[in-house]
Coordinates of C-alpha atoms and ligand atoms in Angstrom, one line a residue:
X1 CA -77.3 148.2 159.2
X2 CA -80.7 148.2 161.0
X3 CA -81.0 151.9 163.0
X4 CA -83.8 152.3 165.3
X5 CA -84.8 155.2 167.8
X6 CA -86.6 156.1 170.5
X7 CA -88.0 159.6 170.4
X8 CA -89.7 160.9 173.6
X9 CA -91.1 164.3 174.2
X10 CA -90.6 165.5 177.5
X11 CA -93.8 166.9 178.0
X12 CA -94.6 164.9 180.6
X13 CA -93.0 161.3 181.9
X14 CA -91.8 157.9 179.8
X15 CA -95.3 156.2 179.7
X16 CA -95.9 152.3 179.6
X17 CA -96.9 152.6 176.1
X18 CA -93.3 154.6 175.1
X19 CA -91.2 151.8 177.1
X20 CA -93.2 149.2 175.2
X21 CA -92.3 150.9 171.5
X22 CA -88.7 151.9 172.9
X23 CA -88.4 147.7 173.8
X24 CA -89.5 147.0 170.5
X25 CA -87.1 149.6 168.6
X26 CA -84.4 148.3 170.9
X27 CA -84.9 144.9 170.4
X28 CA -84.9 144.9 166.9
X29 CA -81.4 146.9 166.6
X30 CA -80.0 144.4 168.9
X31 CA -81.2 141.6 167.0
X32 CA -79.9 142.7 164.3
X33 CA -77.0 143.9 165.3
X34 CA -77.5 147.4 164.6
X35 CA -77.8 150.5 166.7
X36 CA -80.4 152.3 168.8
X37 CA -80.5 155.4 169.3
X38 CA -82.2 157.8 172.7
X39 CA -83.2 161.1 171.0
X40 CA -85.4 163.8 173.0
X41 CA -87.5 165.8 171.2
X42 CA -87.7 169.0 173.2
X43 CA -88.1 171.7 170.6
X44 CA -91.2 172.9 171.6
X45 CA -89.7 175.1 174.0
X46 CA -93.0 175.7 176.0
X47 CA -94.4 172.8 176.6
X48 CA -91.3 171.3 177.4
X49 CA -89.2 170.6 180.4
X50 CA -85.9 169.7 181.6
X51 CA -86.6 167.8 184.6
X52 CA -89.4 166.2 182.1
X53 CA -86.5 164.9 179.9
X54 CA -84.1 164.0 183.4
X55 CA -87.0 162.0 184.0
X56 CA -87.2 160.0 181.0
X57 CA -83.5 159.6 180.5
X58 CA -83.7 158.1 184.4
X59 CA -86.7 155.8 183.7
X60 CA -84.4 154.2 180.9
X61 CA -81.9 154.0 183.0
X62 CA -83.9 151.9 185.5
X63 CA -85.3 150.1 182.3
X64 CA -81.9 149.1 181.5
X65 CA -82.2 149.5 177.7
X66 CA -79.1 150.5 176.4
X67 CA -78.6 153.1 174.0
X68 CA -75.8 153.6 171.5
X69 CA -74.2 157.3 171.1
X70 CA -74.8 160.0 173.3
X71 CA -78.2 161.3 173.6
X72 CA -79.4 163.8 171.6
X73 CA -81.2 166.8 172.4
X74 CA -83.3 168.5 169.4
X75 CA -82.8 171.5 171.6
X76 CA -78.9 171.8 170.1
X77 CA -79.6 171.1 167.2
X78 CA -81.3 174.2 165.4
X79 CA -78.5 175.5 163.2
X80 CA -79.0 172.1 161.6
X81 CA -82.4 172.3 160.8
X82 CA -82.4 175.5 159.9
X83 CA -79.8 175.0 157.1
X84 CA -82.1 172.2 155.9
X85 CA -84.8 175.0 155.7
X86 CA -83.0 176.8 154.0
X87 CA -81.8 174.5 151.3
X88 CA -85.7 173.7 150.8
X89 CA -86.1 177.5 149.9
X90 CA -83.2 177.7 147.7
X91 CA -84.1 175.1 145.5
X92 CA -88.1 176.3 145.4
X93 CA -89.3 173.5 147.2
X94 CA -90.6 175.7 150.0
X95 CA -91.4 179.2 150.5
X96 CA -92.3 182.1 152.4
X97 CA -95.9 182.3 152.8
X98 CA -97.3 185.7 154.5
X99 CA -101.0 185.3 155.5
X100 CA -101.8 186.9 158.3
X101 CA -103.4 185.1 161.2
X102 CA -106.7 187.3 160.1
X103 CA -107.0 186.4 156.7
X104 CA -106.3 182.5 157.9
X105 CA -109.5 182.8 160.0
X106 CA -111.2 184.5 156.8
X107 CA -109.9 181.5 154.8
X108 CA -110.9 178.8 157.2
X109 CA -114.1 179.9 158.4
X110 CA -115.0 180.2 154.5
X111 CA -114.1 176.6 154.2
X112 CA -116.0 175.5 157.2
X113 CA -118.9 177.3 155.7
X114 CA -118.8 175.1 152.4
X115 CA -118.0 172.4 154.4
X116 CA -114.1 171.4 153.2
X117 CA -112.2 170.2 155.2
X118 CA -109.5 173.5 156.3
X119 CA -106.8 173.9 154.5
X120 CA -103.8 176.2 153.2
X121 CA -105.0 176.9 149.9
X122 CA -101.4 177.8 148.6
X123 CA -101.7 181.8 148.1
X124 CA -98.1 182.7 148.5
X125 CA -96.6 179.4 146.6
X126 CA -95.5 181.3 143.5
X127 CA -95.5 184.4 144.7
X128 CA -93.0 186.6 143.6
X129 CA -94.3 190.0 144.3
X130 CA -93.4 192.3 147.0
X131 CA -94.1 190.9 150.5
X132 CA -97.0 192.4 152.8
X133 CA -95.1 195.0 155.4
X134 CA -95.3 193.6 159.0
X135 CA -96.4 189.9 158.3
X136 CA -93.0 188.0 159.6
X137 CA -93.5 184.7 157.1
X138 CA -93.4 181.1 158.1
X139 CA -91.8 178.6 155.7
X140 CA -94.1 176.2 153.7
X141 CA -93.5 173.2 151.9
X142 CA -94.9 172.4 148.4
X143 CA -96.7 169.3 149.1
X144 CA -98.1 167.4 146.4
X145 CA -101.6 168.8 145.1
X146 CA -103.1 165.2 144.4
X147 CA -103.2 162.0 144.0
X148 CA -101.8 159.2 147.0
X149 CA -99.2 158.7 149.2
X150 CA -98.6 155.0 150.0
X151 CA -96.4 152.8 151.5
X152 CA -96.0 149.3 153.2
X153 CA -96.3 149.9 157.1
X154 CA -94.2 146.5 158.9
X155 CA -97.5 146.3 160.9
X156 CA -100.7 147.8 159.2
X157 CA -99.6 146.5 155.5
X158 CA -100.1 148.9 152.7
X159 CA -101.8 152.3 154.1
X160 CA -102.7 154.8 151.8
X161 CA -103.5 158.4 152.2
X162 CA -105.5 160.7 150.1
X163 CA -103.5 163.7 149.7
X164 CA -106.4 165.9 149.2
X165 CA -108.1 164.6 151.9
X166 CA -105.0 165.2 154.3
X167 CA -102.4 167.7 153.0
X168 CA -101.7 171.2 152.4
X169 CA -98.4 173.4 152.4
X170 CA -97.8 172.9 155.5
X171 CA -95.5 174.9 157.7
X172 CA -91.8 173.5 158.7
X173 CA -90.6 176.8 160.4
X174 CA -92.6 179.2 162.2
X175 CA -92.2 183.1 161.8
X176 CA -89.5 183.2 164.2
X177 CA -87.1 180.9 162.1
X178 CA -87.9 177.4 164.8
X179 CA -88.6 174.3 162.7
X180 CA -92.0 172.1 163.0
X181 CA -92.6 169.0 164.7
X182 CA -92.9 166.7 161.0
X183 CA -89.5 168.7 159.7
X184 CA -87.0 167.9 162.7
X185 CA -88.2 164.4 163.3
X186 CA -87.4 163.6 159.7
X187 CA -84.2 165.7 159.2
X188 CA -82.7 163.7 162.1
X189 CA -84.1 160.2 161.5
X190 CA -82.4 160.8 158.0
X191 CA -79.3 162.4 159.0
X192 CA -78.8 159.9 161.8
X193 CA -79.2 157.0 159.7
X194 CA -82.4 155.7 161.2
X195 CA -83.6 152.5 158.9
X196 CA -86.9 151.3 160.6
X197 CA -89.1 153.8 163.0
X198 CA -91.4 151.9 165.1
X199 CA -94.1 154.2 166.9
X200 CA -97.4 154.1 168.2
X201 CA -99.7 154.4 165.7
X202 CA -101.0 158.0 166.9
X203 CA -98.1 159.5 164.5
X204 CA -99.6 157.4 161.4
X205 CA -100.9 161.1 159.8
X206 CA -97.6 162.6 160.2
X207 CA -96.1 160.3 158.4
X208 CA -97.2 161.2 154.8
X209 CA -95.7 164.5 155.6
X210 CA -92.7 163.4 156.5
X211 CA -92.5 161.6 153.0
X212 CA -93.3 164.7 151.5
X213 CA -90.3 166.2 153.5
X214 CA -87.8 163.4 153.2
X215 CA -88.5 163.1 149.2
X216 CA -87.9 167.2 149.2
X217 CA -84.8 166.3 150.2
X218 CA -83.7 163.3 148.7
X219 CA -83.8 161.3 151.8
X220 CA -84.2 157.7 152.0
X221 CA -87.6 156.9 153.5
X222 CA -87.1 154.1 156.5
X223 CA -89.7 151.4 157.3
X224 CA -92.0 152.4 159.2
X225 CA -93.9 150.0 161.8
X226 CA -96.9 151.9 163.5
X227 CA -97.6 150.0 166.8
X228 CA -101.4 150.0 168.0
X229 CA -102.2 151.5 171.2
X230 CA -102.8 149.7 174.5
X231 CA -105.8 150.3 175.9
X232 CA -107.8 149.1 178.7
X233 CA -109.7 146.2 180.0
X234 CA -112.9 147.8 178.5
X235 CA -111.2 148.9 174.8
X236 CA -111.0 152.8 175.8
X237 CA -108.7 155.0 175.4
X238 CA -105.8 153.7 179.2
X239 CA -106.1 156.0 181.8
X240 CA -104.1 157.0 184.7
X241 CA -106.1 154.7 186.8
X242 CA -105.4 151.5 184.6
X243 CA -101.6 151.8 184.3
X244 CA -101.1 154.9 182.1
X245 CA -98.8 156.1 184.2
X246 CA -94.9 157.6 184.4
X247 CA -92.9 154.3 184.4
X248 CA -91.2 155.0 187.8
X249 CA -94.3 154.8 189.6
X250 CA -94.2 151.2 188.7
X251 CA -90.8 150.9 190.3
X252 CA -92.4 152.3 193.3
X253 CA -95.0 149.9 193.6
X254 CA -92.4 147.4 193.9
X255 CA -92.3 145.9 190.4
X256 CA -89.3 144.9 188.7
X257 CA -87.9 146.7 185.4
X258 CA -87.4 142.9 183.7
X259 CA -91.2 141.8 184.8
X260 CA -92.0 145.1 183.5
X261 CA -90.3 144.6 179.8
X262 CA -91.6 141.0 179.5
X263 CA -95.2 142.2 180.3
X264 CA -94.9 145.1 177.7
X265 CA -93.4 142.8 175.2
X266 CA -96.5 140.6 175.7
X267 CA -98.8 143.7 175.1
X268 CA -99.0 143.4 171.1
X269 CA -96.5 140.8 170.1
X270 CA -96.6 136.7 170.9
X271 CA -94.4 133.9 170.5
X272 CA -96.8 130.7 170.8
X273 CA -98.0 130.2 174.2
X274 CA -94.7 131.7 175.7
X275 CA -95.4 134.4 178.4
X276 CA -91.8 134.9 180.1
X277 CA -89.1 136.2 178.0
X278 CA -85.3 136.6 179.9
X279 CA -84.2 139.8 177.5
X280 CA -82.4 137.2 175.1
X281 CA -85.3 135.3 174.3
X282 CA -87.0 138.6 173.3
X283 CA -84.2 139.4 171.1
X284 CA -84.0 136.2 169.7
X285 CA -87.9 135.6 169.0
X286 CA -89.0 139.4 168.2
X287 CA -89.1 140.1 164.9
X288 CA -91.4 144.0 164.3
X289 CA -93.2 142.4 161.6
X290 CA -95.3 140.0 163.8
X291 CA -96.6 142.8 166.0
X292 CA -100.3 142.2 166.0
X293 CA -102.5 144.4 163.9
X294 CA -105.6 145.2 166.8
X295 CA -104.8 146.9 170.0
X296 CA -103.7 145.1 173.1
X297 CA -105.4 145.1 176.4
X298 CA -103.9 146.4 179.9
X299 CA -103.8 143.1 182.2
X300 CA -103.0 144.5 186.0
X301 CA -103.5 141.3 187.1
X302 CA -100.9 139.7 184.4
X303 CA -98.6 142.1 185.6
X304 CA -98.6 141.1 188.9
X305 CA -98.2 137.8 187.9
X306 CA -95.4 137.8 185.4
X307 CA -93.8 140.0 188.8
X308 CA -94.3 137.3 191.0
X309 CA -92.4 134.8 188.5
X310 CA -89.3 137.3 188.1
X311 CA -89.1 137.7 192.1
X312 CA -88.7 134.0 192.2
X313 CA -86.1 133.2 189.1
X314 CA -83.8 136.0 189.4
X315 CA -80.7 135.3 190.6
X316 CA -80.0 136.0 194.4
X317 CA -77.5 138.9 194.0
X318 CA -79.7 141.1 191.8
X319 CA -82.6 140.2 194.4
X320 CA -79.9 141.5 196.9
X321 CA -79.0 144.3 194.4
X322 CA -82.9 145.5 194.1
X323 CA -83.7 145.1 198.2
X324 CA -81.1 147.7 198.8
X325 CA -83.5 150.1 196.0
X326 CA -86.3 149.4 198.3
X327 CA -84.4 150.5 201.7
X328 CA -82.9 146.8 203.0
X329 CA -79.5 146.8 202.7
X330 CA -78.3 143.2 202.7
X331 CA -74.4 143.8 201.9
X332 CA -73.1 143.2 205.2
X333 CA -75.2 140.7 205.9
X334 CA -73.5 137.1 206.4
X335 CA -76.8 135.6 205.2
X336 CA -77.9 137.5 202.6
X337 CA -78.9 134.8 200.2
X338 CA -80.1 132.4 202.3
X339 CA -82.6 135.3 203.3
X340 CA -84.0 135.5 200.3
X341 CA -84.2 132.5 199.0
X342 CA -86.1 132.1 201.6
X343 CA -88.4 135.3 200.8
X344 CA -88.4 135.0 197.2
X345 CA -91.2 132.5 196.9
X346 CA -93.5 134.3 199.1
X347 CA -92.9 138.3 198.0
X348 CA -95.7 139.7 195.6
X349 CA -94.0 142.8 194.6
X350 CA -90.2 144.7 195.9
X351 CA -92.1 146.4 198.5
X352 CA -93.3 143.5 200.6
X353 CA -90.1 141.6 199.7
X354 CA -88.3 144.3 201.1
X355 CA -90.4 144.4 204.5
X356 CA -90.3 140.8 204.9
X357 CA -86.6 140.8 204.7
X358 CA -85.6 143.7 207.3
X359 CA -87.8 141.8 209.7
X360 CA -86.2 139.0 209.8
X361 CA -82.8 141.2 209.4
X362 CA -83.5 143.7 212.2
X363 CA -84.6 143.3 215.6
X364 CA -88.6 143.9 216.1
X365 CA -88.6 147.1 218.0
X366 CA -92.3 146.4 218.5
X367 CA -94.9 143.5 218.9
X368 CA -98.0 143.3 216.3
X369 CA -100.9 143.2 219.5
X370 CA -103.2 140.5 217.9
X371 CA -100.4 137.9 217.9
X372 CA -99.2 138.7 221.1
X373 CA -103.2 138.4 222.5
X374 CA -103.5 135.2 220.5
X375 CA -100.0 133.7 221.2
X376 CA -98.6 134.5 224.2
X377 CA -99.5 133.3 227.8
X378 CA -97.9 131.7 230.8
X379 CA -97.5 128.2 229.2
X380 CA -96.7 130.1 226.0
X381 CA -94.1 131.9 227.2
X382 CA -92.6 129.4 229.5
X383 CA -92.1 126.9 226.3
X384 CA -90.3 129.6 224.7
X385 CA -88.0 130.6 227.6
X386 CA -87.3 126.8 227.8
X387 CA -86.2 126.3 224.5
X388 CA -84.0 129.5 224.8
X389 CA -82.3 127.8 227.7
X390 CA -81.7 125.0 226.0
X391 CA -79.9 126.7 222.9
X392 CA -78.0 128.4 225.6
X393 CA -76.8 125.2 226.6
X394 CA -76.3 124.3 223.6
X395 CA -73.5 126.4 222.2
X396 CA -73.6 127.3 218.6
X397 CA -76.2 126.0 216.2
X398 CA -75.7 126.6 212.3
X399 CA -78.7 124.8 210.2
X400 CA -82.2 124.8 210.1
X401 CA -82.2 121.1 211.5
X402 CA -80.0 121.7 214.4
X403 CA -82.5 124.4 215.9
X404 CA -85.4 122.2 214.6
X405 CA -83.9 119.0 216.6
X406 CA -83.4 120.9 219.9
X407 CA -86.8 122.2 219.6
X408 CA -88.2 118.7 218.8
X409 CA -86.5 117.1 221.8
X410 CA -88.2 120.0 223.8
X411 CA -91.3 119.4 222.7
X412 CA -91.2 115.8 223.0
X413 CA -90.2 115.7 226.6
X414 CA -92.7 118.2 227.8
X415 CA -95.6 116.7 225.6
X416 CA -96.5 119.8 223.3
X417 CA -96.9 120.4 220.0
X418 CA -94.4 122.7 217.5
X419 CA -97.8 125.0 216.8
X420 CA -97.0 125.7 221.1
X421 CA -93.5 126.8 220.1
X422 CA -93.4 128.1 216.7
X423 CA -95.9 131.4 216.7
X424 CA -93.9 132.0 220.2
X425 CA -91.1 132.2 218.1
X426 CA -92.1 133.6 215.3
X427 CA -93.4 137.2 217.3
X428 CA -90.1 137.0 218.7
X429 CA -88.2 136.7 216.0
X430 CA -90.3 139.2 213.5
X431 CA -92.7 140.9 216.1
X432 CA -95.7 139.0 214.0
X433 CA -96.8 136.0 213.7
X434 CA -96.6 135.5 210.3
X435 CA -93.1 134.4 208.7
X436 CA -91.6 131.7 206.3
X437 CA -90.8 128.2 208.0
X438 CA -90.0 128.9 211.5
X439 CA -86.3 127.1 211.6
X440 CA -85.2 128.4 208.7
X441 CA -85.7 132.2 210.0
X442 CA -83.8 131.2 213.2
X443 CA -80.9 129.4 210.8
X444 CA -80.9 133.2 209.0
X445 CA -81.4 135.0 212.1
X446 CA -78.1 133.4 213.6
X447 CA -77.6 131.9 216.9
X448 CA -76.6 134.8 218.9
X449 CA -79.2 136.6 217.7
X450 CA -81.9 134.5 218.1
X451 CA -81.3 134.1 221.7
X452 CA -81.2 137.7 221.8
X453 CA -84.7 138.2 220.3
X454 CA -86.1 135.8 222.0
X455 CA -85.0 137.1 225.7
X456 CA -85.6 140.6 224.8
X457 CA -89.3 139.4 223.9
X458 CA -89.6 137.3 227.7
X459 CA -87.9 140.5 229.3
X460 CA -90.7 142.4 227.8
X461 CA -93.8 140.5 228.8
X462 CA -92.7 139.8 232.3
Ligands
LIG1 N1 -91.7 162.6 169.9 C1 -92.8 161.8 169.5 C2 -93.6 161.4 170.8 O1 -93.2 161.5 171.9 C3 -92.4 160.5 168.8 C4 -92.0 160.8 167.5 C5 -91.7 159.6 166.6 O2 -91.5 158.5 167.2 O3 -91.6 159.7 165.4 O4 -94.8 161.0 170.6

């Protein structure tokens, strides 16, 4: 069974380019049929945070990938690693190592000064003697002295590192008995089963030493599928400023978790021409193999395009689900869908979705001045209170023709034009003059309260 993983460290928020490997690593367990796993890495105690990891685990949530199993916490489990530790030093394949932070410096400042690259130079692996007093040890593995590690990356084909050039005995616990970064990522991806780790390639180096640790063990190595990072329009390094940001601050600007996830897909993987993918066309197409080989570049203005498109195919009720996120609560509201369809076509992000549809849902408590300068005057205003008249005469009206005929016979008899009528009615409708096709906001607006508007808006200019 295929395991994947997604293994943030809460040091700060869940990035773009984490989502985009936690949708690949999800997608592929799902398409396969197999299990993915949430697991936070927070065992370096000082740089990380709780509310770090909330935030993460609440950005997923809002993502909507699901996870199988609980979620674990690297915090709880020490006693694990450490017996793994331990095992290591029963069976000689690590030991204590007792330089001193002093003679470190001695070691590596005479390695700079031959120019070598800085190294351990294994000192203390066969030591049997008696230990320096008052050097508390750290735990080192014995690494291979030479020759390659290799193997067949899903994305980067075979990748080989010189072991001289990039290994030493390095350290898996430090003095006070906490495991290393490289040990507890590889004792749980083996003890949880984890078949095929897709990262961003920023963790290729690590990963010889994690061979060195999972063959120590006699752990199965997974595939590993190093993901290229996304940079920016210019190939550098994405910044805050170009889209590098904590994933909820996309929420806030009003994009929409599934526009989100199909742009991300996008960003490194294709499927012909395709650009939108509804989550089962992702699973059903991706395939971690096909991930391109070069960096991606950050789009904004492909974003806000592939946004647009998911405001306008979604179905209604999640529309209605969403607008109550962004502050317009729709659930009581007779006409809910009808309102936005009628918004959905013209809504660039959440945000203006959701201010287009509470003014059209609430009453305008205020007049935007331009339109009423522009708009409204004596003849203005008369048409307006005329055609109010006449849908008080009227009795109930229901569709968008009914209030389009009455206005039409209006017009016709006194000779004007449906540009007289319709910014008149717009302002007092939405308190601007800009709004989707005039009838249709008063079919949404409702009878009653279209009269309503449109007297409180001649009470106010008398
Ligand atoms: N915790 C690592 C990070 O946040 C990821 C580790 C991994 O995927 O192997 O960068």
């Amino acid at each position: 069974m295929v395991v994947t993983r997604f293994a943030p460290s809460p040091t700060g928020y869940l990035h773009i380019g984490g989502l985009r490997t936690a949708l690949y690593s999800y997608l592929w367990a799902r398409k396969c049929g197999g299990k993915f796993l949430l697991r936070i890495e927070d065992t370096d105690l000082k740089r990380n945070s709780k509310e770090a990891a909330d935030a993460i685990v609440e950005a997923f949530k809002w993502v909507g990938l699901s996870h199988d199993e609980e979620i674990y916490y690297q915090s709880l489990r020490f006693d694990i690693y450490k017996k793994y530790v331990q095992q290591l030093l029963d069976e000689g394949k690590a030991y204590y190592c007792y330089m001193s932070t002093q003679e470190k410096e001695e070691l590596y400042e005479k390695q700079k000064a031959n120019k070598e690259r800085t190294r351990y130079d294994g000192r203390y692996r066969d030591f049997n003697g008696t230990p320096p007093a008052g050097v508390e040890p750290v735990v080192r593995i014995k690494a291979p002295l030479s020759g390659e590690i290799s193997f067949v990356d899903g994305v980067k084909g075979e990748v080989k590192f010189n072991v001289q050039d990039l290994l030493d005995d390095f350290v898996i616990a430090r003095a006070d008995g906490t495991p290393l970064y490289n040990f507890v990522v590889t004792i749980d991806d083996a003890l949880m089963g984890v078949t095929d780790v897709i990262r961003g390639d920023d963790h290729l180096s690590n990963t010889p030493k994690q061979m060195v640790i999972y063959e120590a063990l006699g752990f199965k190595i997974p595939k590993f599928y190093h993901v290229p990072m996304i940079l920016n329009p210019q190939g550098k390094k994405l910044s805050k400023r170009d889209g590098a940001m904590d994933v909820m601050e996309y929420k806030k600007m009003g994009y929409l978790p599934e526009a989100l996830l199909n742009f991300l897909i996008r960003l490194g993987w294709s499927h012909g021409d395709q650009e939108i993918f509804s989550l089962s066309e992702m699973q059903e197409f991706f395939d971690p193999n096909d991930i391109n080989k070069s960096a991606s570049a950050y789009n904004a203005q492909k974003l806000e395009w592939i946004n647009t498109q998911y405001i306008k195919s979604l179905p209604t009720k999640r529309l209605i689900d969403v607008l109550k996120e962004y502050g317009t609560d729709l659930s009581e509201f007779e006409k809910a869908e009808d309102l936005v369809n009628l918004l959905k076509d013209r809504a660039k992000d959440m945000n203006e979705f959701s201010l287009m549809a509470s003014s059209i849902l609430n009453t305008p408590k205020e007049y935007d001045e331009q339109a009423v300068t522009k708009f409204l005057n004596k003849e203005s205003l008369e048409l307006l209170s005329a055609y109010n008249e006449v849908l008080k005469a009227s009795g109930d009206l229901i569709s968008t023709q009914d209030f389009e005929i009455k206005a039409k016979e209006l017009l016709e008899m006194q000779g004007k034009k449906l540009k007289d009528l319709a910014q008149p009615i717009r302002i007092a409708m939405v308190g601007n003059a800009v709004s989707p096709s005039v009838f249709d906001v008063l079919s949404v607006v409702g009878y009653k309260n279209v009269i309503q508007r449109i007297d409180n808006l001649l009470d106010r200019s008398k």
